Coordinates of C-alpha atoms in Angstrom, one line a residue:
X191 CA -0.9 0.9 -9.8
X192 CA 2.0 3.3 -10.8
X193 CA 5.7 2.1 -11.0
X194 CA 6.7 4.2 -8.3
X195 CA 7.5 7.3 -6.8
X196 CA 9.0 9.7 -4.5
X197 CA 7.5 10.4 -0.7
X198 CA 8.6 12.0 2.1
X199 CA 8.9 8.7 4.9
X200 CA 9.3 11.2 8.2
X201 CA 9.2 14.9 9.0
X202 CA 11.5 17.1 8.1
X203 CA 12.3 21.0 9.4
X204 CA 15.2 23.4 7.4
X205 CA 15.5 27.3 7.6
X206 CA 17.9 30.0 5.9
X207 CA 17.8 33.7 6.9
X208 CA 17.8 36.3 4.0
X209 CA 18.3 39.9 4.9
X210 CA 17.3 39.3 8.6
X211 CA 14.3 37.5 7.6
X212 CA 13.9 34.2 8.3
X213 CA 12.4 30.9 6.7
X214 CA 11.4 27.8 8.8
X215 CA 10.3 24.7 6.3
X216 CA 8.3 22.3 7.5
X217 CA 7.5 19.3 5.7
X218 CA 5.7 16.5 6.4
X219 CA 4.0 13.3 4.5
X220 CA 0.3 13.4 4.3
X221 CA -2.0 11.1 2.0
X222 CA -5.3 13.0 1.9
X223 CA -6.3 16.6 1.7
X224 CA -7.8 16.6 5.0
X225 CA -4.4 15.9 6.5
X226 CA -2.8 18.4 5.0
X227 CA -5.4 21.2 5.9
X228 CA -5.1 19.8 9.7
X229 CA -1.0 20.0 8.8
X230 CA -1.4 23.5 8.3
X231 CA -4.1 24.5 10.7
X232 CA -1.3 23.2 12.8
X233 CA 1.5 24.9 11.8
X234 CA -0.3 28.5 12.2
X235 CA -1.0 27.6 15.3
X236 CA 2.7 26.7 16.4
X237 CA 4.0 29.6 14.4
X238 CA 1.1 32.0 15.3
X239 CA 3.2 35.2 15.8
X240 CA 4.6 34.9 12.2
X241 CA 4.6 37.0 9.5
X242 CA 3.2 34.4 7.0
X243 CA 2.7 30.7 6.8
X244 CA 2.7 29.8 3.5
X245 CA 1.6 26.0 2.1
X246 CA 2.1 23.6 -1.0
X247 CA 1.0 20.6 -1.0
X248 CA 1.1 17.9 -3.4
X249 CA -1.2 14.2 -3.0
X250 CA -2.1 11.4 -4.8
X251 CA 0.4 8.7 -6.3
X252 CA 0.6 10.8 -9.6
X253 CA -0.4 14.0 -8.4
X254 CA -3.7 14.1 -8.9
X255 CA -4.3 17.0 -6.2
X256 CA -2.0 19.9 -5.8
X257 CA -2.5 23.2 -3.7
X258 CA -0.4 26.2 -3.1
X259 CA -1.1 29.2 -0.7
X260 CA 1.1 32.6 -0.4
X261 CA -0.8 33.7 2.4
X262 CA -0.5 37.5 2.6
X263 CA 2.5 37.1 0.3
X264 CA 2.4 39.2 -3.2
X265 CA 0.8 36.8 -5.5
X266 CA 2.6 34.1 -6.8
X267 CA 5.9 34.8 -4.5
X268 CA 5.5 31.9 -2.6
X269 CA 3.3 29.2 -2.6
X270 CA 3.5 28.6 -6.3
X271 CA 7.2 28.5 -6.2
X272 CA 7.2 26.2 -3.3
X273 CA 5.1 23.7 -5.3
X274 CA 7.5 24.0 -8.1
X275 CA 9.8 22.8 -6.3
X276 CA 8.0 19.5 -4.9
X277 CA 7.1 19.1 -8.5
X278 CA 10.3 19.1 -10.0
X279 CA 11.5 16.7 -7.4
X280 CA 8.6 14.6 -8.1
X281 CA 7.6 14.0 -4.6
X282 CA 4.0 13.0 -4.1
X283 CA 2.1 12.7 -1.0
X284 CA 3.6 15.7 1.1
X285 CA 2.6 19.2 2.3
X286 CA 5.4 22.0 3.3
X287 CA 4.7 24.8 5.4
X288 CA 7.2 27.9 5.0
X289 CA 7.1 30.3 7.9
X290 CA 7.9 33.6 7.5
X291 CA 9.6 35.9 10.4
X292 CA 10.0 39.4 8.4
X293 CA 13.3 41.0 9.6
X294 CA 12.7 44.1 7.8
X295 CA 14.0 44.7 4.7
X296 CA 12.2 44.3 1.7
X297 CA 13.1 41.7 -0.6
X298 CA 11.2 41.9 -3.9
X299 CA 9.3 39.4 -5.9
X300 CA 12.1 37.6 -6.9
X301 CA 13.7 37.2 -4.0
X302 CA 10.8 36.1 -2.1
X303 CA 10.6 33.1 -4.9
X304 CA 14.3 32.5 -4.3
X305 CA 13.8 32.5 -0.7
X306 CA 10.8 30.1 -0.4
X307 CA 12.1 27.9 -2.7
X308 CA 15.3 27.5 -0.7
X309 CA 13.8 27.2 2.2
X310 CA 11.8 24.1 0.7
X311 CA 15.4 22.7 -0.5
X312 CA 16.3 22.9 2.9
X313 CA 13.3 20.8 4.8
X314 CA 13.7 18.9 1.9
X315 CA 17.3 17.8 3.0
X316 CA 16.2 17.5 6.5
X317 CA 13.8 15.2 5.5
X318 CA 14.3 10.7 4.9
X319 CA 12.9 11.1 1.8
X320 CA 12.1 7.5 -0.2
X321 CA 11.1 5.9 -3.2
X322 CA 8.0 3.5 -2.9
X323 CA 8.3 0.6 -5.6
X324 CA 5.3 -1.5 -7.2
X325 CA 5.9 -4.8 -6.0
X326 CA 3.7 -8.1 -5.1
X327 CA 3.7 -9.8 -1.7
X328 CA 3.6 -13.4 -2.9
X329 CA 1.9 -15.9 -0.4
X330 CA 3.9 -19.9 -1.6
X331 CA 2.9 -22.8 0.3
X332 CA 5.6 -25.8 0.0
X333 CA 7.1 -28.8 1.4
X334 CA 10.4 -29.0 4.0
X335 CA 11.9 -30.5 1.4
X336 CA 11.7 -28.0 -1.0
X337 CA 12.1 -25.0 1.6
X338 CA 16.0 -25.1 0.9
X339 CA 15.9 -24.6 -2.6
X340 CA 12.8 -21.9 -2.9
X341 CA 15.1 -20.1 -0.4
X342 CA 18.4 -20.7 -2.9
X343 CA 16.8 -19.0 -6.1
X344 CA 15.3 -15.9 -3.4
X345 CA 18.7 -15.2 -2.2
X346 CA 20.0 -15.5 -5.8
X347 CA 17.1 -12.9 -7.5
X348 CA 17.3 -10.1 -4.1
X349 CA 14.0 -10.8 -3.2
X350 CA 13.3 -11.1 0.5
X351 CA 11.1 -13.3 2.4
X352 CA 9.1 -11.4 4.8
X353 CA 7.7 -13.9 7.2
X354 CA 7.9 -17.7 7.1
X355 CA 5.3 -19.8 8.8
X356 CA 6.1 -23.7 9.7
X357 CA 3.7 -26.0 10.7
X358 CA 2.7 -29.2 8.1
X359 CA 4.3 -27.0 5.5
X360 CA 6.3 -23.8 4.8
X361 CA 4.1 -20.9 4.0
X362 CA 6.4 -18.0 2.8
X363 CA 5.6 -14.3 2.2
X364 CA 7.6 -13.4 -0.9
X365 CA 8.3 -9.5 -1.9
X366 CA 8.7 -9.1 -5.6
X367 CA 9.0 -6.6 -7.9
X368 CA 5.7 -6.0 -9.6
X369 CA 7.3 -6.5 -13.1
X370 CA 9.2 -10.1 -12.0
X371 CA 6.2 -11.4 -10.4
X372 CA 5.5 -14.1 -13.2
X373 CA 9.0 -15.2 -13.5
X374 CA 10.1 -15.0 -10.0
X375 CA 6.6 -17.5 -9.7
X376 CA 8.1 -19.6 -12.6
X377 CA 11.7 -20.1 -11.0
X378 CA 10.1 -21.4 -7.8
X379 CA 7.7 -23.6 -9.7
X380 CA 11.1 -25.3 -11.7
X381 CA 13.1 -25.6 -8.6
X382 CA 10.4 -27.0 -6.8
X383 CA 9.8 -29.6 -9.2
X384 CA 6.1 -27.9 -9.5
X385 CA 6.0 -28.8 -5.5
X386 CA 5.0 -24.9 -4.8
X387 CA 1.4 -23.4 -4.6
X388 CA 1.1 -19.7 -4.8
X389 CA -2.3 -19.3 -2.9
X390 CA -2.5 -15.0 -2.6
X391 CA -1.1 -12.1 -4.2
X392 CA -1.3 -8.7 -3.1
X393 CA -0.3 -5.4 -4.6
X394 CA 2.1 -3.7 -2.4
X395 CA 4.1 -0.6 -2.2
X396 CA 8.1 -1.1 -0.8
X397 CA 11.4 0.8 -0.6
X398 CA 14.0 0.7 1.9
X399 CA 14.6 2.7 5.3
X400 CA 17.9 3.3 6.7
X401 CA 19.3 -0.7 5.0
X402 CA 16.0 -2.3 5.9
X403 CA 13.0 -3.6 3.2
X404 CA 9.8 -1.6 3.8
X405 CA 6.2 -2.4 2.8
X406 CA 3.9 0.5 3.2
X407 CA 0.6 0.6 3.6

């Protein structure tokens, strides 16, 4: 699986007003194509009396699918722009809706591109944007006696425990980096005196929201 990269975690709305016209960006996260064609199905139906609804859209973990509408818009003043700008922020997984209410004065091809593309940057700050990290929820199994100092070298390397379970021994669920797996595996194993089994690993996306340690789905 990739490294990393950039998503949007919840939705996010911005708008600037250029010569009386104004610009509502909408952005939300959305993992498949389907959601993002129901985003904007959506959207046209909340902002039906608009001038235009324009869409970019950008899925898959490296950005395998990208899509960009100007919707009425001279070609290429839009919805092409818009996606440039999710591309050069590298945000993956997210579809943007820019409304259009036309307030009457023309403003030319490049300053509907400036426009649109503001408007993104706008959502864009209205928007808890995070970075999803490769990691590996380890599953160790050890002893009360050895709890103390699995916990010890944990606190010492960042890495936090996500659940502990008691009953006739310790089960921990370990998040980890995806590139310190094997030697977060071997400190535990040394300070455990080999007392540790590792009995399920699974590939995991994290980050952190508002302070806290996320894994996403």
């Amino acid at each position: 699986m990739p490294a990393g990269y950039k998503t949007v975690f919840s939705q996010g709305t911005g708008q600037i007003v250029e010569k009386k016209s104004r610009f509502i960006a909408t952005i939300r996260p959305v993992r498949t194509k389907e959601e993002a064609e129901a985003f904007l199905i959506e959207m046209k139906k909340k902002y039906w009396d608009a001038t235009h609804n324009c869409f970019a859209c950008v899925i898959g973990e490296k950005g395998e699918y990208v899509r960009s509408s100007d919707d009425g818009e001279p070609g290429g003043t839009a919805g092409r722009p818009m996606l440039d700008v999710l591309l050069k922020e590298e945000i993956r997984n997210v579809a943007v809706v820019v409304t259009r209410y036309f307030g009457g004065t023309l403003l030319g091809s490049g300053g509907l591109v400036r426009a649109y593309q503001q408007a993104v940057k706008e959502g864009l700050k209205e928007s808890l944007i995070v970075e999803k990290k490769a990691g590996i929820k380890l599953q160790a199994v050890c002893g009360y006696n050895e709890l103390g100092r699995l916990q010890y070298v944990l606190g010492q390397k960042g890495f936090p425990v996500l659940e502990n379970i008691f009953e006739e021994k310790v089960t921990m669920f370990v998040l980890v980096p995806e590139s310190e797996a094997e030697g977060c595996k071997k400190a535990l194993t040394e300070a455990a005196s080999g007392r540790v089994e590792f009995m399920e690993e699974t590939s995991v996306y994290y980050g952190e929201v508002m302070g806290k340690v996320k894994v996403f789905p």
